[in-house]
mmCIF file of C-alpha atoms in Angstrom:
data_model
loop_
_atom_site.group_PDB
_atom_site.id
_atom_site.type_symbol
_atom_site.label_atom_id
_atom_site.label_comp_id
_atom_site.label_asym_id
_atom_site.label_seq_id
_atom_site.Cartn_x
_atom_site.Cartn_y
_atom_site.Cartn_z
ATOM 1 C CA UNK Q 1 0.000 0.000 0.000
ATOM 2 C CA UNK Q 2 1.348 3.471 -0.834
ATOM 3 C CA UNK Q 3 -0.160 4.722 2.421
ATOM 4 C CA UNK Q 4 -1.243 2.876 5.568
ATOM 5 C CA UNK Q 5 -3.476 4.392 8.201
ATOM 6 C CA UNK Q 6 -4.408 3.187 11.669
ATOM 7 C CA UNK Q 7 -7.349 1.244 10.296
ATOM 8 C CA UNK Q 8 -5.060 -0.690 7.933
ATOM 9 C CA UNK Q 9 -2.678 -1.706 10.729
ATOM 10 C CA UNK Q 10 -5.518 -2.589 13.115
ATOM 11 C CA UNK Q 11 -7.222 -4.748 10.474
ATOM 12 C CA UNK Q 12 -4.019 -6.750 9.975
ATOM 13 C CA UNK Q 13 -3.450 -7.162 13.727
ATOM 14 C CA UNK Q 14 -7.033 -8.356 14.274
ATOM 15 C CA UNK Q 15 -6.816 -10.630 11.230
ATOM 16 C CA UNK Q 16 -3.739 -12.464 12.459
ATOM 17 C CA UNK Q 17 -5.347 -12.916 15.878
ATOM 18 C CA UNK Q 18 -8.428 -14.463 14.276
ATOM 19 C CA UNK Q 19 -6.194 -16.751 12.194
ATOM 20 C CA UNK Q 20 -4.531 -18.080 15.335
ATOM 21 C CA UNK Q 21 -1.225 -16.231 14.844
ATOM 22 C CA UNK Q 22 -0.948 -13.965 17.908
ATOM 23 C CA UNK Q 23 2.841 -13.625 17.715
ATOM 24 C CA UNK Q 24 2.602 -12.225 14.176
ATOM 25 C CA UNK Q 25 -0.149 -9.869 15.350
ATOM 26 C CA UNK Q 26 2.099 -8.496 18.095
ATOM 27 C CA UNK Q 27 5.016 -8.126 15.663
ATOM 28 C CA UNK Q 28 2.790 -6.001 13.397
ATOM 29 C CA UNK Q 29 1.690 -3.945 16.392
ATOM 30 C CA UNK Q 30 5.324 -3.198 17.235
ATOM 31 C CA UNK Q 31 5.959 -2.190 13.609
ATOM 32 C CA UNK Q 32 2.964 0.133 13.765
ATOM 33 C CA UNK Q 33 4.360 1.815 16.876
ATOM 34 C CA UNK Q 34 7.737 2.266 15.185
ATOM 35 C CA UNK Q 35 6.172 4.287 12.349
ATOM 36 C CA UNK Q 36 4.652 6.625 14.917
ATOM 37 C CA UNK Q 37 0.988 5.597 14.917
ATOM 38 C CA UNK Q 38 -0.812 5.492 18.245
ATOM 39 C CA UNK Q 39 -3.311 2.673 18.872
ATOM 40 C CA UNK Q 40 -6.991 3.454 19.246
ATOM 41 C CA UNK Q 41 -9.574 1.417 21.156
ATOM 42 C CA UNK Q 42 -10.039 -1.064 18.305
ATOM 43 C CA UNK Q 43 -6.287 -1.624 18.114
ATOM 44 C CA UNK Q 44 -6.082 -2.098 21.872
ATOM 45 C CA UNK Q 45 -8.855 -4.740 21.801
ATOM 46 C CA UNK Q 46 -7.064 -6.673 19.042
ATOM 47 C CA UNK Q 47 -3.655 -6.546 20.745
ATOM 48 C CA UNK Q 48 -5.107 -7.601 24.099
ATOM 49 C CA UNK Q 49 -6.600 -10.665 22.397
ATOM 50 C CA UNK Q 50 -3.130 -11.503 21.023
ATOM 51 C CA UNK Q 51 -1.557 -11.025 24.478
ATOM 52 C CA UNK Q 52 -4.173 -13.361 25.981
ATOM 53 C CA UNK Q 53 -3.507 -16.070 23.386
ATOM 54 C CA UNK Q 54 0.268 -15.774 23.711
ATOM 55 C CA UNK Q 55 0.448 -15.150 27.455
ATOM 56 C CA UNK Q 56 2.376 -11.910 26.908
ATOM 57 C CA UNK Q 57 1.803 -10.303 30.300
ATOM 58 C CA UNK Q 58 4.406 -7.539 29.881
ATOM 59 C CA UNK Q 59 2.792 -6.137 26.740
ATOM 60 C CA UNK Q 60 -0.660 -6.653 28.239
ATOM 61 C CA UNK Q 61 0.296 -4.531 31.233
ATOM 62 C CA UNK Q 62 1.690 -1.844 28.917
ATOM 63 C CA UNK Q 63 -1.589 -1.798 26.980
ATOM 64 C CA UNK Q 64 -3.511 -1.499 30.254
ATOM 65 C CA UNK Q 65 -1.414 1.472 31.348
ATOM 66 C CA UNK Q 66 -1.764 3.096 27.921
ATOM 67 C CA UNK Q 67 -5.540 2.537 27.984
ATOM 68 C CA UNK Q 68 -5.812 4.158 31.425
ATOM 69 C CA UNK Q 69 -3.913 7.239 30.253
ATOM 70 C CA UNK Q 70 -5.939 7.432 27.033
ATOM 71 C CA UNK Q 71 -9.317 7.037 28.734
ATOM 72 C CA UNK Q 72 -10.024 3.745 26.959
ATOM 73 C CA UNK Q 73 -10.897 1.930 30.182
ATOM 74 C CA UNK Q 74 -14.229 3.741 30.112
ATOM 75 C CA UNK Q 75 -15.027 1.391 27.213
ATOM 76 C CA UNK Q 76 -16.668 -1.833 28.426
ATOM 77 C CA UNK Q 77 -15.223 -3.838 25.522
ATOM 78 C CA UNK Q 78 -11.664 -2.778 26.425
ATOM 79 C CA UNK Q 79 -12.232 -3.733 30.074
ATOM 80 C CA UNK Q 80 -13.677 -7.097 29.092
ATOM 81 C CA UNK Q 81 -10.577 -7.797 27.003
ATOM 82 C CA UNK Q 82 -8.350 -6.716 29.895
ATOM 83 C CA UNK Q 83 -10.137 -9.193 32.181
ATOM 84 C CA UNK Q 84 -9.696 -11.954 29.600
ATOM 85 C CA UNK Q 85 -6.006 -11.083 29.084
ATOM 86 C CA UNK Q 86 -5.154 -11.081 32.784
ATOM 87 C CA UNK Q 87 -7.020 -14.334 33.365
ATOM 88 C CA UNK Q 88 -5.225 -16.097 30.519
ATOM 89 C CA UNK Q 89 -1.880 -14.714 31.688
ATOM 90 C CA UNK Q 90 -2.460 -16.136 35.163
ATOM 91 C CA UNK Q 91 -3.079 -12.821 36.973
ATOM 92 C CA UNK Q 92 -6.428 -13.432 38.606
ATOM 93 C CA UNK Q 93 -6.113 -10.535 41.069
ATOM 94 C CA UNK Q 94 -5.422 -8.043 38.278
ATOM 95 C CA UNK Q 95 -8.480 -9.333 36.388
ATOM 96 C CA UNK Q 96 -10.605 -8.949 39.512
ATOM 97 C CA UNK Q 97 -9.297 -5.401 40.023
ATOM 98 C CA UNK Q 98 -10.357 -4.447 36.485
ATOM 99 C CA UNK Q 99 -13.758 -6.084 37.035
ATOM 100 C CA UNK Q 100 -14.330 -4.314 40.365
ATOM 101 C CA UNK Q 101 -13.313 -0.969 38.856
ATOM 102 C CA UNK Q 102 -15.821 -1.095 35.988
ATOM 103 C CA UNK Q 103 -18.648 1.445 36.206
ATOM 104 C CA UNK Q 104 -20.774 -0.650 33.865
ATOM 105 C CA UNK Q 105 -20.647 -4.410 33.376
ATOM 106 C CA UNK Q 106 -22.208 -6.578 30.704
ATOM 107 C CA UNK Q 107 -23.033 -10.279 30.835
ATOM 108 C CA UNK Q 108 -19.668 -10.783 29.078
ATOM 109 C CA UNK Q 109 -17.880 -9.109 32.012
ATOM 110 C CA UNK Q 110 -19.585 -11.337 34.586
ATOM 111 C CA UNK Q 111 -19.169 -14.497 32.521
ATOM 112 C CA UNK Q 112 -15.464 -13.832 31.859
ATOM 113 C CA UNK Q 113 -14.797 -13.349 35.570
ATOM 114 C CA UNK Q 114 -16.761 -16.474 36.547
ATOM 115 C CA UNK Q 115 -14.918 -18.539 33.918
ATOM 116 C CA UNK Q 116 -11.590 -17.099 35.081
ATOM 117 C CA UNK Q 117 -12.249 -18.016 38.699
ATOM 118 C CA UNK Q 118 -13.220 -21.511 37.565
ATOM 119 C CA UNK Q 119 -10.060 -21.991 35.507
ATOM 120 C CA UNK Q 120 -7.953 -20.919 38.485
ATOM 121 C CA UNK Q 121 -9.656 -23.370 40.847
ATOM 122 C CA UNK Q 122 -11.660 -20.750 42.784
ATOM 123 C CA UNK Q 123 -15.021 -22.514 42.543
ATOM 124 C CA UNK Q 124 -16.538 -20.978 45.670
ATOM 125 C CA UNK Q 125 -15.788 -17.462 44.423
ATOM 126 C CA UNK Q 126 -17.165 -18.293 40.975
ATOM 127 C CA UNK Q 127 -20.445 -19.534 42.454
ATOM 128 C CA UNK Q 128 -20.595 -16.545 44.796
ATOM 129 C CA UNK Q 129 -20.085 -14.162 41.895
ATOM 130 C CA UNK Q 130 -22.949 -15.831 40.031
ATOM 131 C CA UNK Q 131 -25.259 -15.218 43.008
ATOM 132 C CA UNK Q 132 -24.157 -11.577 43.051
ATOM 133 C CA UNK Q 133 -24.795 -11.355 39.310
ATOM 134 C CA UNK Q 134 -28.373 -12.602 39.719
ATOM 135 C CA UNK Q 135 -28.973 -10.202 42.632
ATOM 136 C CA UNK Q 136 -27.849 -7.333 40.399
ATOM 137 C CA UNK Q 137 -30.524 -8.274 37.886
ATOM 138 C CA UNK Q 138 -28.105 -9.480 35.190
ATOM 139 C CA UNK Q 139 -29.435 -12.386 33.137
ATOM 140 C CA UNK Q 140 -26.824 -15.120 32.525
ATOM 141 C CA UNK Q 141 -26.175 -16.617 29.084
ATOM 142 C CA UNK Q 142 -24.860 -19.952 27.851
ATOM 143 C CA UNK Q 143 -21.224 -18.892 28.415
ATOM 144 C CA UNK Q 144 -21.975 -18.080 32.049
ATOM 145 C CA UNK Q 145 -23.108 -21.651 32.623
ATOM 146 C CA UNK Q 146 -20.028 -23.106 30.932
ATOM 147 C CA UNK Q 147 -17.985 -21.228 33.530
ATOM 148 C CA UNK Q 148 -20.183 -22.443 36.390
ATOM 149 C CA UNK Q 149 -20.098 -26.070 35.234
ATOM 150 C CA UNK Q 150 -16.314 -25.849 34.799
ATOM 151 C CA UNK Q 151 -16.029 -24.555 38.367
ATOM 152 C CA UNK Q 152 -18.107 -27.471 39.658
ATOM 153 C CA UNK Q 153 -16.120 -29.926 37.553
ATOM 154 C CA UNK Q 154 -12.686 -28.792 38.694
ATOM 155 C CA UNK Q 155 -13.695 -28.841 42.360
ATOM 156 C CA UNK Q 156 -15.842 -31.993 42.266
ATOM 157 C CA UNK Q 157 -19.115 -30.268 43.189
ATOM 158 C CA UNK Q 158 -21.529 -32.928 41.909
ATOM 159 C CA UNK Q 159 -24.832 -31.707 43.387
ATOM 160 C CA UNK Q 160 -24.126 -28.079 42.497
ATOM 161 C CA UNK Q 161 -23.219 -29.040 38.927
ATOM 162 C CA UNK Q 162 -26.404 -31.029 38.480
ATOM 163 C CA UNK Q 163 -28.434 -28.117 39.853
ATOM 164 C CA UNK Q 164 -26.852 -25.572 37.494
ATOM 165 C CA UNK Q 165 -27.366 -27.859 34.505
ATOM 166 C CA UNK Q 166 -31.069 -28.144 35.374
ATOM 167 C CA UNK Q 167 -31.483 -24.408 36.080
ATOM 168 C CA UNK Q 168 -30.219 -23.506 32.618
ATOM 169 C CA UNK Q 169 -33.475 -24.747 31.120
ATOM 170 C CA UNK Q 170 -35.964 -24.332 33.952
ATOM 171 C CA UNK Q 171 -34.931 -20.861 35.175
ATOM 172 C CA UNK Q 172 -33.345 -19.201 32.145
ATOM 173 C CA UNK Q 173 -34.699 -21.058 29.072
ATOM 174 C CA UNK Q 174 -31.177 -21.817 27.807
ATOM 175 C CA UNK Q 175 -30.893 -24.963 25.712
ATOM 176 C CA UNK Q 176 -27.725 -26.890 26.665
ATOM 177 C CA UNK Q 177 -25.100 -27.082 23.922
ATOM 178 C CA UNK Q 178 -22.479 -29.769 23.298
ATOM 179 C CA UNK Q 179 -20.101 -27.789 25.554
ATOM 180 C CA UNK Q 180 -22.511 -27.959 28.500
ATOM 181 C CA UNK Q 181 -22.982 -31.701 28.046
ATOM 182 C CA UNK Q 182 -19.194 -32.044 27.874
ATOM 183 C CA UNK Q 183 -18.841 -30.224 31.204
ATOM 184 C CA UNK Q 184 -21.303 -32.611 32.832
ATOM 185 C CA UNK Q 185 -19.527 -35.702 31.482
ATOM 186 C CA UNK Q 186 -16.249 -34.228 32.727
ATOM 187 C CA UNK Q 187 -17.756 -33.573 36.170
ATOM 188 C CA UNK Q 188 -19.143 -37.093 36.541
ATOM 189 C CA UNK Q 189 -15.972 -38.707 35.174
ATOM 190 C CA UNK Q 190 -13.680 -36.776 37.498
ATOM 191 C CA UNK Q 191 -15.632 -38.023 40.491
ATOM 192 C CA UNK Q 192 -15.421 -41.628 39.326
ATOM 193 C CA UNK Q 193 -19.082 -41.901 38.346
ATOM 194 C CA UNK Q 194 -18.076 -43.479 35.049
ATOM 195 C CA UNK Q 195 -21.150 -45.649 34.532
ATOM 196 C CA UNK Q 196 -23.406 -42.665 35.204
ATOM 197 C CA UNK Q 197 -21.358 -40.561 32.780
ATOM 198 C CA UNK Q 198 -21.721 -43.290 30.153
ATOM 199 C CA UNK Q 199 -25.504 -43.449 30.634
ATOM 200 C CA UNK Q 200 -25.648 -39.641 30.491
ATOM 201 C CA UNK Q 201 -23.872 -39.695 27.118
ATOM 202 C CA UNK Q 202 -26.239 -42.321 25.730
ATOM 203 C CA UNK Q 203 -29.265 -40.179 26.693
ATOM 204 C CA UNK Q 204 -27.932 -36.951 25.153
ATOM 205 C CA UNK Q 205 -30.420 -35.374 22.700
ATOM 206 C CA UNK Q 206 -27.523 -34.330 20.463
ATOM 207 C CA UNK Q 207 -24.883 -36.600 18.970
ATOM 208 C CA UNK Q 208 -21.810 -36.764 21.270
ATOM 209 C CA UNK Q 209 -18.511 -35.740 19.688
ATOM 210 C CA UNK Q 210 -14.989 -36.987 20.350
ATOM 211 C CA UNK Q 211 -14.464 -34.457 23.150
ATOM 212 C CA UNK Q 212 -17.412 -35.936 25.065
ATOM 213 C CA UNK Q 213 -15.976 -39.451 24.836
ATOM 214 C CA UNK Q 214 -12.526 -38.010 25.548
ATOM 215 C CA UNK Q 215 -13.776 -36.617 28.866
ATOM 216 C CA UNK Q 216 -14.977 -40.105 29.786
ATOM 217 C CA UNK Q 217 -11.635 -41.561 28.696
ATOM 218 C CA UNK Q 218 -9.812 -39.105 30.945
ATOM 219 C CA UNK Q 219 -11.905 -40.221 33.895
ATOM 220 C CA UNK Q 220 -11.075 -43.835 33.083
ATOM 221 C CA UNK Q 221 -7.371 -43.020 33.325
ATOM 222 C CA UNK Q 222 -7.705 -41.373 36.733
ATOM 223 C CA UNK Q 223 -9.886 -44.167 38.123
ATOM 224 C CA UNK Q 224 -8.049 -46.969 36.267
ATOM 225 C CA UNK Q 225 -11.095 -48.400 34.491
ATOM 226 C CA UNK Q 226 -9.709 -50.258 31.480
ATOM 227 C CA UNK Q 227 -13.026 -51.732 30.328
ATOM 228 C CA UNK Q 228 -14.828 -48.366 30.139
ATOM 229 C CA UNK Q 229 -11.740 -46.787 28.542
ATOM 230 C CA UNK Q 230 -11.939 -49.291 25.707
ATOM 231 C CA UNK Q 231 -15.637 -48.484 25.235
ATOM 232 C CA UNK Q 232 -14.871 -44.762 25.013
ATOM 233 C CA UNK Q 233 -11.980 -45.378 22.633
ATOM 234 C CA UNK Q 234 -14.157 -47.351 20.212
ATOM 235 C CA UNK Q 235 -16.307 -44.263 19.731
ATOM 236 C CA UNK Q 236 -13.269 -41.985 19.482
ATOM 237 C CA UNK Q 237 -11.829 -44.205 16.722
ATOM 238 C CA UNK Q 238 -14.901 -43.431 14.641
ATOM 239 C CA UNK Q 239 -15.169 -39.716 15.452
ATOM 240 C CA UNK Q 240 -11.566 -38.505 15.638
ATOM 241 C CA UNK Q 241 -9.209 -41.281 14.491
ATOM 242 C CA UNK Q 242 -6.220 -38.976 13.918
ATOM 243 C CA UNK Q 243 -6.009 -37.288 17.340
ATOM 244 C CA UNK Q 244 -2.825 -38.639 18.916
ATOM 245 C CA UNK Q 245 -3.757 -37.455 22.409
ATOM 246 C CA UNK Q 246 -6.483 -40.045 22.912
ATOM 247 C CA UNK Q 247 -4.179 -42.914 21.899
ATOM 248 C CA UNK Q 248 -1.555 -41.673 24.363
ATOM 249 C CA UNK Q 249 -4.133 -41.637 27.183
ATOM 250 C CA UNK Q 250 -5.188 -45.206 26.382
ATOM 251 C CA UNK Q 251 -1.547 -46.333 26.213
ATOM 252 C CA UNK Q 252 -1.003 -44.687 29.603
ATOM 253 C CA UNK Q 253 -3.946 -46.580 31.072
ATOM 254 C CA UNK Q 254 -2.496 -49.882 29.855
ATOM 255 C CA UNK Q 255 1.016 -48.973 31.052
ATOM 256 C CA UNK Q 256 -0.161 -48.097 34.568
ATOM 257 C CA UNK Q 257 -1.876 -51.493 34.705
ATOM 258 C CA UNK Q 258 1.402 -53.137 33.533
ATOM 259 C CA UNK Q 259 -0.343 -54.321 30.361
ATOM 260 C CA UNK Q 260 2.731 -53.709 28.244
ATOM 261 C CA UNK Q 261 1.528 -55.732 25.248
ATOM 262 C CA UNK Q 262 -1.671 -53.683 25.018
ATOM 263 C CA UNK Q 263 0.312 -50.450 25.369
ATOM 264 C CA UNK Q 264 2.632 -51.618 22.581
ATOM 265 C CA UNK Q 265 -0.391 -52.461 20.434
ATOM 266 C CA UNK Q 266 -1.700 -48.903 20.802
ATOM 267 C CA UNK Q 267 1.704 -47.456 19.856
ATOM 268 C CA UNK Q 268 1.798 -49.761 16.828
ATOM 269 C CA UNK Q 269 -1.678 -48.597 15.827
ATOM 270 C CA UNK Q 270 -0.484 -44.968 16.039
ATOM 271 C CA UNK Q 271 2.486 -45.780 13.838
ATOM 272 C CA UNK Q 272 0.323 -47.556 11.254
ATOM 273 C CA UNK Q 273 -1.963 -44.518 11.080
ATOM 274 C CA UNK Q 274 0.955 -42.142 10.702
ATOM 275 C CA UNK Q 275 0.363 -40.523 14.087
ATOM 276 C CA UNK Q 276 3.126 -39.106 16.234
ATOM 277 C CA UNK Q 277 2.850 -38.159 19.870
ATOM 278 C CA UNK Q 278 2.639 -34.386 20.335
ATOM 279 C CA UNK Q 279 5.645 -33.419 22.421
ATOM 280 C CA UNK Q 280 5.183 -31.211 25.440
ATOM 281 C CA UNK Q 281 6.276 -27.636 24.845
ATOM 282 C CA UNK Q 282 6.455 -25.080 27.656
ATOM 283 C CA UNK Q 283 7.290 -21.397 27.467
ATOM 284 C CA UNK Q 284 8.285 -18.721 29.939
ATOM 285 C CA UNK Q 285 8.669 -14.980 29.315
ATOM 286 C CA UNK Q 286 11.594 -13.139 30.897
ATOM 287 C CA UNK Q 287 12.278 -9.454 30.196
ATOM 288 C CA UNK Q 288 9.885 -9.497 27.272
ATOM 289 C CA UNK Q 289 11.557 -12.489 25.595
ATOM 290 C CA UNK Q 290 9.642 -15.760 25.199
ATOM 291 C CA UNK Q 291 11.776 -18.864 25.868
ATOM 292 C CA UNK Q 292 10.410 -22.217 24.701
ATOM 293 C CA UNK Q 293 11.374 -25.689 25.909
ATOM 294 C CA UNK Q 294 10.475 -29.122 24.603
ATOM 295 C CA UNK Q 295 10.593 -32.391 26.509
ATOM 296 C CA UNK Q 296 14.043 -33.908 26.543
ATOM 297 C CA UNK Q 297 16.176 -30.773 26.608
ATOM 298 C CA UNK Q 298 18.660 -30.604 29.458
ATOM 299 C CA UNK Q 299 19.147 -28.144 32.310
ATOM 300 C CA UNK Q 300 19.861 -30.975 34.706
ATOM 301 C CA UNK Q 301 22.497 -29.389 36.959
ATOM 302 C CA UNK Q 302 19.955 -27.051 38.580
ATOM 303 C CA UNK Q 303 17.280 -29.780 38.628
ATOM 304 C CA UNK Q 304 19.629 -32.198 40.412
ATOM 305 C CA UNK Q 305 20.282 -29.466 42.955
ATOM 306 C CA UNK Q 306 16.526 -29.112 43.573
ATOM 307 C CA UNK Q 307 16.082 -32.880 43.842
ATOM 308 C CA UNK Q 308 17.865 -33.025 47.228
ATOM 309 C CA UNK Q 309 15.283 -30.978 49.197
ATOM 310 C CA UNK Q 310 12.513 -32.446 47.048
ATOM 311 C CA UNK Q 311 13.334 -36.013 48.099
ATOM 312 C CA UNK Q 312 13.705 -34.887 51.710
ATOM 313 C CA UNK Q 313 10.095 -33.698 51.581
ATOM 314 C CA UNK Q 314 8.970 -37.105 50.360
ATOM 315 C CA UNK Q 315 8.966 -36.589 46.591
ATOM 316 C CA UNK Q 316 9.124 -39.845 44.652
ATOM 317 C CA UNK Q 317 9.196 -39.574 40.834
ATOM 318 C CA UNK Q 318 5.921 -40.784 39.306
ATOM 319 C CA UNK Q 319 7.293 -42.960 36.532
ATOM 320 C CA UNK Q 320 3.874 -44.389 35.648
ATOM 321 C CA UNK Q 321 3.552 -41.550 33.131
ATOM 322 C CA UNK Q 322 6.272 -43.242 31.045
ATOM 323 C CA UNK Q 323 4.680 -45.477 28.416
ATOM 324 C CA UNK Q 324 7.708 -47.695 27.871
ATOM 325 C CA UNK Q 325 8.777 -50.814 29.764
ATOM 326 C CA UNK Q 326 12.250 -49.779 30.955
ATOM 327 C CA UNK Q 327 14.370 -49.715 34.097
ATOM 328 C CA UNK Q 328 13.210 -47.406 36.907
ATOM 329 C CA UNK Q 329 16.288 -45.141 36.785
ATOM 330 C CA UNK Q 330 15.774 -44.674 33.051
ATOM 331 C CA UNK Q 331 12.142 -43.721 33.669
ATOM 332 C CA UNK Q 332 13.250 -41.160 36.266
ATOM 333 C CA UNK Q 333 15.625 -39.501 33.786
ATOM 334 C CA UNK Q 334 12.750 -39.480 31.284
ATOM 335 C CA UNK Q 335 10.300 -37.630 33.563
ATOM 336 C CA UNK Q 336 13.034 -35.199 34.669
ATOM 337 C CA UNK Q 337 13.152 -33.969 31.058
ATOM 338 C CA UNK Q 338 9.528 -32.757 30.983
ATOM 339 C CA UNK Q 339 9.237 -29.361 29.323
ATOM 340 C CA UNK Q 340 7.546 -27.631 32.273
ATOM 341 C CA UNK Q 341 10.379 -28.709 34.594
ATOM 342 C CA UNK Q 342 12.903 -27.234 32.168
ATOM 343 C CA UNK Q 343 10.962 -23.970 31.950
ATOM 344 C CA UNK Q 344 10.712 -23.807 35.745
ATOM 345 C CA UNK Q 345 14.434 -24.344 36.221
ATOM 346 C CA UNK Q 346 15.182 -21.649 33.630
ATOM 347 C CA UNK Q 347 12.843 -19.273 35.443
ATOM 348 C CA UNK Q 348 14.393 -19.973 38.834
ATOM 349 C CA UNK Q 349 17.827 -19.238 37.413
ATOM 350 C CA UNK Q 350 16.880 -16.023 35.619
ATOM 351 C CA UNK Q 351 14.041 -14.393 37.585
ATOM 352 C CA UNK Q 352 14.600 -12.275 40.724
ATOM 353 C CA UNK Q 353 13.968 -14.024 44.057
ATOM 354 C CA UNK Q 354 10.321 -14.217 45.142
ATOM 355 C CA UNK Q 355 9.027 -13.243 41.698
ATOM 356 C CA UNK Q 356 6.197 -15.441 40.425
ATOM 357 C CA UNK Q 357 7.205 -17.987 37.776
ATOM 358 C CA UNK Q 358 4.594 -18.155 34.969
ATOM 359 C CA UNK Q 359 4.728 -21.129 32.607
ATOM 360 C CA UNK Q 360 2.518 -21.953 29.625
ATOM 361 C CA UNK Q 361 2.248 -25.521 28.332
ATOM 362 C CA UNK Q 362 0.605 -26.863 25.164
ATOM 363 C CA UNK Q 363 -0.472 -30.126 26.847
ATOM 364 C CA UNK Q 364 -1.758 -31.097 30.262
ATOM 365 C CA UNK Q 365 0.703 -30.805 33.148
ATOM 366 C CA UNK Q 366 1.914 -34.314 33.924
ATOM 367 C CA UNK Q 367 1.205 -35.925 37.299
ATOM 368 C CA UNK Q 368 4.862 -36.011 38.295
ATOM 369 C CA UNK Q 369 5.372 -32.303 37.574
ATOM 370 C CA UNK Q 370 2.206 -31.481 39.499
ATOM 371 C CA UNK Q 371 3.459 -33.323 42.583
ATOM 372 C CA UNK Q 372 6.966 -31.865 42.279
ATOM 373 C CA UNK Q 373 5.804 -28.269 41.748
ATOM 374 C CA UNK Q 374 3.680 -28.340 44.900
ATOM 375 C CA UNK Q 375 6.736 -29.220 46.966
ATOM 376 C CA UNK Q 376 9.035 -26.868 45.059
ATOM 377 C CA UNK Q 377 6.770 -23.869 45.658
ATOM 378 C CA UNK Q 378 7.482 -24.307 49.363
ATOM 379 C CA UNK Q 379 11.185 -25.056 48.909
ATOM 380 C CA UNK Q 380 11.973 -22.049 46.687
ATOM 381 C CA UNK Q 381 9.515 -19.756 48.527
ATOM 382 C CA UNK Q 382 7.735 -18.451 45.476
ATOM 383 C CA UNK Q 383 4.482 -18.821 43.569
ATOM 384 C CA UNK Q 384 4.494 -20.962 40.420
ATOM 385 C CA UNK Q 385 1.642 -20.491 37.952
ATOM 386 C CA UNK Q 386 1.225 -23.037 35.144
ATOM 387 C CA UNK Q 387 -1.346 -22.675 32.383
ATOM 388 C CA UNK Q 388 -1.905 -25.952 30.587
ATOM 389 C CA UNK Q 389 -4.444 -26.763 27.877
ATOM 390 C CA UNK Q 390 -7.257 -27.239 30.410
ATOM 391 C CA UNK Q 391 -6.775 -24.886 33.333
ATOM 392 C CA UNK Q 392 -4.452 -22.961 35.620
ATOM 393 C CA UNK Q 393 -2.455 -24.471 38.445
ATOM 394 C CA UNK Q 394 -1.227 -22.011 41.073
ATOM 395 C CA UNK Q 395 1.378 -23.664 43.293
ATOM 396 C CA UNK Q 396 2.039 -21.863 46.564
ATOM 397 C CA UNK Q 397 3.348 -22.888 49.994
ATOM 398 C CA UNK Q 398 3.312 -26.571 49.096
ATOM 399 C CA UNK Q 399 -0.201 -26.786 47.654
ATOM 400 C CA UNK Q 400 -2.057 -26.230 44.386
ATOM 401 C CA UNK Q 401 -5.159 -24.133 43.695
ATOM 402 C CA UNK Q 402 -6.899 -27.165 42.188
ATOM 403 C CA UNK Q 403 -8.515 -29.763 44.389
ATOM 404 C CA UNK Q 404 -6.856 -32.641 42.568
ATOM 405 C CA UNK Q 405 -4.410 -33.178 39.727
ATOM 406 C CA UNK Q 406 -6.949 -33.860 37.016
#
């Protein structure tokens, strides 16, 4: 273009965000600043969405400060995006501060805050906020109930979850979507009510997708139910035969039961279908620079140093997450190479003392890392926040914000 105006730049930033390329969107935003253009409210909304997707807290904070100075925080849409950004960057308090400071709130504001509290394991606060929302005369929507059901699921609140699912229709005339049914299957499966979850799926008025059966499969792994896992996997084979994650879960179930031949059969099936296990990738941002780690890289000197107090506090490596039949010491070396451990060690080396370590992972945090991080948060005297593909885990003083691992 012979001439680019603010609208041109903003359109490109928003476009890359919608295409799932937040890093490119932020690069374009930085180019725009270099040519001397100042972002408007539309630009700010687009960049905040990119920061949320990428977990770029530093830039998100800069945008917040800029929006305050420019008067943009009077705009409800900007505030809603700020809440979403802080939640997805693991800063729940900052999100709550924005929410509390809003002069006007929409159903999006309330729903975003409820969902954020749920993702961070604060179920009681999420349910309390919903009660406050109703008292204020705000009518909830379908997204609100996804947040509520997620809160119940993560904290194992069976009766509350059932009540919310019923109230959607009876009190607010909201027809449950596939996402709401998925939340209920997840809730029942987490609590070990696998047969009830299976019957619930069979009675669904809409056709269950692979995610529904995947939630049941996840519950089978936690509660070690091989028979039900095989039932769930038969449906997944038909609905999503090329998703490697489900095969890995099934192989894990067999491995934990010492059924090595069955685990090998699943790996062979993956190979025959051209599937490769998605490797764990974790990132951490230090001084505005994103550092990425994949499973298997080595920063073992610092990790070995941390292992001494870890073992003294009773930490025993959970080698059941290793799918292969190998010697125990080999399995230990394998789990020590998990990407989130590498990112944590890098953060401990490079961040100032007491500063919160924020890690983002593309897969679920493994059971061994979850157990180790709880103990490490007490040993190193700092908060560790991990965002995985499902939720946030805030490790502090030897405990985690979630009720259980899964």
